[in-house]
Amino acid sequence: MTEDRDDVPLPGKPVRGSSSGRPIMAALNLLSRRWVLRILWELRAGPRGFRELRALCDAMSPDTLSTRLRELRVAGLVTQHDNAAWQLTDLGVSLGPAMKALDTWSQQWAGSLRPPQNPTSSNT
């Protein structure tokens, strides 16, 4: 069975925001799809079955999870084992440092938005 690649953003073909299909634009298009980053994040710890992955992703709809896993497989970021577990490919794993950097940045961002802590004032 060949998988339909027409609707999956891939380098070298036109994608939203780039008629030339520049690799960065294809990557941004793929990674910005709903749930994609969450799926990749949950697979970083190792293989997961469909139900386990769905539960980790706040019980997203099975159709959505199936669609996103298909897109990620076509893009070469995930693979499915004979036991039906999903896992990151080497290419998917190589995205990990960028995702970790984004996680670190997001923690800094969150901290910068917290109101400053006021020392307790004492009326002595």
mmCIF file with all atom_site columns, C-alpha atoms in Angstrom:
data_model
loop_
_atom_site.group_PDB
_atom_site.id
_atom_site.type_symbol
_atom_site.label_atom_id
_atom_site.label_alt_id
_atom_site.label_comp_id
_atom_site.label_asym_id
_atom_site.label_entity_id
_atom_site.label_seq_id
_atom_site.pdbx_PDB_ins_code
_atom_site.Cartn_x
_atom_site.Cartn_y
_atom_site.Cartn_z
_atom_site.occupancy
_atom_site.B_iso_or_equiv
_atom_site.pdbx_formal_charge
_atom_site.auth_seq_id
_atom_site.auth_comp_id
_atom_site.auth_asym_id
_atom_site.auth_atom_id
_atom_site.pdbx_PDB_model_num
ATOM 1   C CA . MET A 1 1   ? 0.000  0.000  0.000  1.00 0.00 ? 1   MET A CA 1
ATOM 2   C CA . THR A 1 2   ? 1.469  3.354  -0.987 1.00 0.00 ? 2   THR A CA 1
ATOM 3   C CA . GLU A 1 3   ? 0.767  6.271  1.255  1.00 0.00 ? 3   GLU A CA 1
ATOM 4   C CA . ASP A 1 4   ? -0.699 9.487  -0.085 1.00 0.00 ? 4   ASP A CA 1
ATOM 5   C CA . ARG A 1 5   ? 2.059  12.094 0.116  1.00 0.00 ? 5   ARG A CA 1
ATOM 6   C CA . ASP A 1 6   ? 0.107  14.909 -1.525 1.00 0.00 ? 6   ASP A CA 1
ATOM 7   C CA . ASP A 1 7   ? -1.245 16.392 1.691  1.00 0.00 ? 7   ASP A CA 1
ATOM 8   C CA . VAL A 1 8   ? 1.951  15.996 3.745  1.00 0.00 ? 8   VAL A CA 1
ATOM 9   C CA . PRO A 1 9   ? 4.325  18.983 3.796  1.00 0.00 ? 9   PRO A CA 1
ATOM 10  C CA . LEU A 1 10  ? 7.683  17.843 2.459  1.00 0.00 ? 10  LEU A CA 1
ATOM 11  C CA . PRO A 1 11  ? 10.783 19.758 1.359  1.00 0.00 ? 11  PRO A CA 1
ATOM 12  C CA . GLY A 1 12  ? 10.866 20.552 -2.328 1.00 0.00 ? 12  GLY A CA 1
ATOM 13  C CA . LYS A 1 13  ? 7.138  20.837 -2.898 1.00 0.00 ? 13  LYS A CA 1
ATOM 14  C CA . PRO A 1 14  ? 4.950  23.895 -2.430 1.00 0.00 ? 14  PRO A CA 1
ATOM 15  C CA . VAL A 1 15  ? 3.586  24.308 1.091  1.00 0.00 ? 15  VAL A CA 1
ATOM 16  C CA . ARG A 1 16  ? 1.627  26.992 2.883  1.00 0.00 ? 16  ARG A CA 1
ATOM 17  C CA . GLY A 1 17  ? 3.893  30.036 2.943  1.00 0.00 ? 17  GLY A CA 1
ATOM 18  C CA . SER A 1 18  ? 6.352  28.858 0.311  1.00 0.00 ? 18  SER A CA 1
ATOM 19  C CA . SER A 1 19  ? 5.725  28.121 -3.335 1.00 0.00 ? 19  SER A CA 1
ATOM 20  C CA . SER A 1 20  ? 9.313  26.842 -3.632 1.00 0.00 ? 20  SER A CA 1
ATOM 21  C CA . GLY A 1 21  ? 8.981  24.285 -0.827 1.00 0.00 ? 21  GLY A CA 1
ATOM 22  C CA . ARG A 1 22  ? 12.027 25.474 1.092  1.00 0.00 ? 22  ARG A CA 1
ATOM 23  C CA . PRO A 1 23  ? 12.867 22.866 3.746  1.00 0.00 ? 23  PRO A CA 1
ATOM 24  C CA . ILE A 1 24  ? 12.330 25.259 6.679  1.00 0.00 ? 24  ILE A CA 1
ATOM 25  C CA . MET A 1 25  ? 8.870  26.190 5.405  1.00 0.00 ? 25  MET A CA 1
ATOM 26  C CA . ALA A 1 26  ? 7.916  22.533 4.938  1.00 0.00 ? 26  ALA A CA 1
ATOM 27  C CA . ALA A 1 27  ? 9.172  21.757 8.451  1.00 0.00 ? 27  ALA A CA 1
ATOM 28  C CA . LEU A 1 28  ? 7.270  24.672 9.985  1.00 0.00 ? 28  LEU A CA 1
ATOM 29  C CA . ASN A 1 29  ? 4.128  23.649 8.119  1.00 0.00 ? 29  ASN A CA 1
ATOM 30  C CA . LEU A 1 30  ? 4.371  20.037 9.305  1.00 0.00 ? 30  LEU A CA 1
ATOM 31  C CA . LEU A 1 31  ? 5.293  20.866 12.890 1.00 0.00 ? 31  LEU A CA 1
ATOM 32  C CA . SER A 1 32  ? 2.563  23.503 13.206 1.00 0.00 ? 32  SER A CA 1
ATOM 33  C CA . ARG A 1 33  ? -0.202 21.009 12.491 1.00 0.00 ? 33  ARG A CA 1
ATOM 34  C CA . ARG A 1 34  ? -2.427 20.409 15.463 1.00 0.00 ? 34  ARG A CA 1
ATOM 35  C CA . TRP A 1 35  ? -1.067 17.728 17.823 1.00 0.00 ? 35  TRP A CA 1
ATOM 36  C CA . VAL A 1 36  ? 2.127  17.020 15.839 1.00 0.00 ? 36  VAL A CA 1
ATOM 37  C CA . LEU A 1 37  ? 4.545  18.455 18.392 1.00 0.00 ? 37  LEU A CA 1
ATOM 38  C CA . ARG A 1 38  ? 2.663  16.776 21.223 1.00 0.00 ? 38  ARG A CA 1
ATOM 39  C CA . ILE A 1 39  ? 2.892  13.381 19.492 1.00 0.00 ? 39  ILE A CA 1
ATOM 40  C CA . LEU A 1 40  ? 6.616  13.831 18.877 1.00 0.00 ? 40  LEU A CA 1
ATOM 41  C CA . TRP A 1 41  ? 7.105  14.962 22.483 1.00 0.00 ? 41  TRP A CA 1
ATOM 42  C CA . GLU A 1 42  ? 5.306  11.912 23.878 1.00 0.00 ? 42  GLU A CA 1
ATOM 43  C CA . LEU A 1 43  ? 7.304  9.534  21.664 1.00 0.00 ? 43  LEU A CA 1
ATOM 44  C CA . ARG A 1 44  ? 10.639 10.923 22.862 1.00 0.00 ? 44  ARG A CA 1
ATOM 45  C CA . ALA A 1 45  ? 10.712 8.420  25.753 1.00 0.00 ? 45  ALA A CA 1
ATOM 46  C CA . GLY A 1 46  ? 10.360 5.396  23.471 1.00 0.00 ? 46  GLY A CA 1
ATOM 47  C CA . PRO A 1 47  ? 7.790  3.292  21.640 1.00 0.00 ? 47  PRO A CA 1
ATOM 48  C CA . ARG A 1 48  ? 4.131  3.726  22.499 1.00 0.00 ? 48  ARG A CA 1
ATOM 49  C CA . GLY A 1 49  ? 1.041  1.865  21.404 1.00 0.00 ? 49  GLY A CA 1
ATOM 50  C CA . PHE A 1 50  ? -1.808 3.777  19.790 1.00 0.00 ? 50  PHE A CA 1
ATOM 51  C CA . ARG A 1 51  ? -4.050 3.751  22.878 1.00 0.00 ? 51  ARG A CA 1
ATOM 52  C CA . GLU A 1 52  ? -1.243 4.746  25.213 1.00 0.00 ? 52  GLU A CA 1
ATOM 53  C CA . LEU A 1 53  ? -0.194 7.551  22.894 1.00 0.00 ? 53  LEU A CA 1
ATOM 54  C CA . ARG A 1 54  ? -3.780 8.750  22.591 1.00 0.00 ? 54  ARG A CA 1
ATOM 55  C CA . ALA A 1 55  ? -4.160 8.808  26.391 1.00 0.00 ? 55  ALA A CA 1
ATOM 56  C CA . LEU A 1 56  ? -0.897 10.755 26.755 1.00 0.00 ? 56  LEU A CA 1
ATOM 57  C CA . CYS A 1 57  ? -2.194 13.275 24.216 1.00 0.00 ? 57  CYS A CA 1
ATOM 58  C CA . ASP A 1 58  ? -5.260 14.175 26.277 1.00 0.00 ? 58  ASP A CA 1
ATOM 59  C CA . ALA A 1 59  ? -7.420 11.611 24.484 1.00 0.00 ? 59  ALA A CA 1
ATOM 60  C CA . MET A 1 60  ? -7.381 13.332 21.100 1.00 0.00 ? 60  MET A CA 1
ATOM 61  C CA . SER A 1 61  ? -9.747 11.788 18.587 1.00 0.00 ? 61  SER A CA 1
ATOM 62  C CA . PRO A 1 62  ? -8.556 8.491  17.105 1.00 0.00 ? 62  PRO A CA 1
ATOM 63  C CA . ASP A 1 63  ? -9.035 9.868  13.583 1.00 0.00 ? 63  ASP A CA 1
ATOM 64  C CA . THR A 1 64  ? -6.807 12.838 14.308 1.00 0.00 ? 64  THR A CA 1
ATOM 65  C CA . LEU A 1 65  ? -4.115 10.663 15.862 1.00 0.00 ? 65  LEU A CA 1
ATOM 66  C CA . SER A 1 66  ? -4.227 8.269  12.909 1.00 0.00 ? 66  SER A CA 1
ATOM 67  C CA . THR A 1 67  ? -3.951 11.140 10.450 1.00 0.00 ? 67  THR A CA 1
ATOM 68  C CA . ARG A 1 68  ? -1.033 12.759 12.261 1.00 0.00 ? 68  ARG A CA 1
ATOM 69  C CA . LEU A 1 69  ? 0.834  9.470  12.642 1.00 0.00 ? 69  LEU A CA 1
ATOM 70  C CA . ARG A 1 70  ? 0.386  8.797  8.925  1.00 0.00 ? 70  ARG A CA 1
ATOM 71  C CA . GLU A 1 71  ? 1.724  12.263 8.082  1.00 0.00 ? 71  GLU A CA 1
ATOM 72  C CA . LEU A 1 72  ? 4.683  11.834 10.410 1.00 0.00 ? 72  LEU A CA 1
ATOM 73  C CA . ARG A 1 73  ? 5.427  8.411  8.908  1.00 0.00 ? 73  ARG A CA 1
ATOM 74  C CA . VAL A 1 74  ? 5.339  9.840  5.366  1.00 0.00 ? 74  VAL A CA 1
ATOM 75  C CA . ALA A 1 75  ? 7.630  12.660 6.554  1.00 0.00 ? 75  ALA A CA 1
ATOM 76  C CA . GLY A 1 76  ? 10.064 10.062 7.930  1.00 0.00 ? 76  GLY A CA 1
ATOM 77  C CA . LEU A 1 77  ? 9.793  11.071 11.604 1.00 0.00 ? 77  LEU A CA 1
ATOM 78  C CA . VAL A 1 78  ? 7.995  8.020  13.026 1.00 0.00 ? 78  VAL A CA 1
ATOM 79  C CA . THR A 1 79  ? 7.741  4.344  12.248 1.00 0.00 ? 79  THR A CA 1
ATOM 80  C CA . GLN A 1 80  ? 5.439  1.567  13.355 1.00 0.00 ? 80  GLN A CA 1
ATOM 81  C CA . HIS A 1 81  ? 6.767  -1.750 14.627 1.00 0.00 ? 81  HIS A CA 1
ATOM 82  C CA . ASP A 1 82  ? 5.254  -5.159 13.940 1.00 0.00 ? 82  ASP A CA 1
ATOM 83  C CA . ASN A 1 83  ? 3.757  -5.064 17.443 1.00 0.00 ? 83  ASN A CA 1
ATOM 84  C CA . ALA A 1 84  ? 1.894  -1.874 16.398 1.00 0.00 ? 84  ALA A CA 1
ATOM 85  C CA . ALA A 1 85  ? 3.939  0.405  18.676 1.00 0.00 ? 85  ALA A CA 1
ATOM 86  C CA . TRP A 1 86  ? 4.947  3.782  17.280 1.00 0.00 ? 86  TRP A CA 1
ATOM 87  C CA . GLN A 1 87  ? 8.481  5.082  17.644 1.00 0.00 ? 87  GLN A CA 1
ATOM 88  C CA . LEU A 1 88  ? 10.589 7.997  16.473 1.00 0.00 ? 88  LEU A CA 1
ATOM 89  C CA . THR A 1 89  ? 12.955 7.279  13.601 1.00 0.00 ? 89  THR A CA 1
ATOM 90  C CA . ASP A 1 90  ? 16.568 8.471  13.813 1.00 0.00 ? 90  ASP A CA 1
ATOM 91  C CA . LEU A 1 91  ? 15.415 11.598 12.000 1.00 0.00 ? 91  LEU A CA 1
ATOM 92  C CA . GLY A 1 92  ? 12.614 12.074 14.530 1.00 0.00 ? 92  GLY A CA 1
ATOM 93  C CA . VAL A 1 93  ? 15.043 11.595 17.412 1.00 0.00 ? 93  VAL A CA 1
ATOM 94  C CA . SER A 1 94  ? 17.341 14.219 15.872 1.00 0.00 ? 94  SER A CA 1
ATOM 95  C CA . LEU A 1 95  ? 14.538 16.765 16.329 1.00 0.00 ? 95  LEU A CA 1
ATOM 96  C CA . GLY A 1 96  ? 14.797 16.210 20.106 1.00 0.00 ? 96  GLY A CA 1
ATOM 97  C CA . PRO A 1 97  ? 17.473 18.828 20.872 1.00 0.00 ? 97  PRO A CA 1
ATOM 98  C CA . ALA A 1 98  ? 15.447 21.505 19.082 1.00 0.00 ? 98  ALA A CA 1
ATOM 99  C CA . MET A 1 99  ? 12.337 20.516 21.012 1.00 0.00 ? 99  MET A CA 1
ATOM 100 C CA . LYS A 1 100 ? 14.288 20.472 24.296 1.00 0.00 ? 100 LYS A CA 1
ATOM 101 C CA . ALA A 1 101 ? 15.650 23.937 23.495 1.00 0.00 ? 101 ALA A CA 1
ATOM 102 C CA . LEU A 1 102 ? 12.101 25.127 22.864 1.00 0.00 ? 102 LEU A CA 1
ATOM 103 C CA . ASP A 1 103 ? 11.001 23.559 26.178 1.00 0.00 ? 103 ASP A CA 1
ATOM 104 C CA . THR A 1 104 ? 13.817 25.361 28.013 1.00 0.00 ? 104 THR A CA 1
ATOM 105 C CA . TRP A 1 105 ? 12.906 28.641 26.342 1.00 0.00 ? 105 TRP A CA 1
ATOM 106 C CA . SER A 1 106 ? 9.212  28.162 27.185 1.00 0.00 ? 106 SER A CA 1
ATOM 107 C CA . GLN A 1 107 ? 10.094 27.716 30.874 1.00 0.00 ? 107 GLN A CA 1
ATOM 108 C CA . GLN A 1 108 ? 12.069 30.980 30.782 1.00 0.00 ? 108 GLN A CA 1
ATOM 109 C CA . TRP A 1 109 ? 9.192  32.681 29.025 1.00 0.00 ? 109 TRP A CA 1
ATOM 110 C CA . ALA A 1 110 ? 6.697  31.435 31.603 1.00 0.00 ? 110 ALA A CA 1
ATOM 111 C CA . GLY A 1 111 ? 8.955  32.656 34.398 1.00 0.00 ? 111 GLY A CA 1
ATOM 112 C CA . SER A 1 112 ? 9.254  36.083 32.824 1.00 0.00 ? 112 SER A CA 1
ATOM 113 C CA . LEU A 1 113 ? 5.477  36.461 32.795 1.00 0.00 ? 113 LEU A CA 1
ATOM 114 C CA . ARG A 1 114 ? 5.004  35.694 36.483 1.00 0.00 ? 114 ARG A CA 1
ATOM 115 C CA . PRO A 1 115 ? 4.459  38.746 38.651 1.00 0.00 ? 115 PRO A CA 1
ATOM 116 C CA . PRO A 1 116 ? 7.557  39.698 40.616 1.00 0.00 ? 116 PRO A CA 1
ATOM 117 C CA . GLN A 1 117 ? 7.650  38.395 44.160 1.00 0.00 ? 117 GLN A CA 1
ATOM 118 C CA . ASN A 1 118 ? 7.310  41.196 46.729 1.00 0.00 ? 118 ASN A CA 1
ATOM 119 C CA . PRO A 1 119 ? 9.243  40.728 49.923 1.00 0.00 ? 119 PRO A CA 1
ATOM 120 C CA . THR A 1 120 ? 6.977  40.683 52.944 1.00 0.00 ? 120 THR A CA 1
ATOM 121 C CA . SER A 1 121 ? 6.870  44.090 54.457 1.00 0.00 ? 121 SER A CA 1
ATOM 122 C CA . SER A 1 122 ? 7.292  44.456 58.154 1.00 0.00 ? 122 SER A CA 1
ATOM 123 C CA . ASN A 1 123 ? 5.856  47.336 60.182 1.00 0.00 ? 123 ASN A CA 1
ATOM 124 C CA . THR A 1 124 ? 8.256  47.382 63.112 1.00 0.00 ? 124 THR A CA 1
#
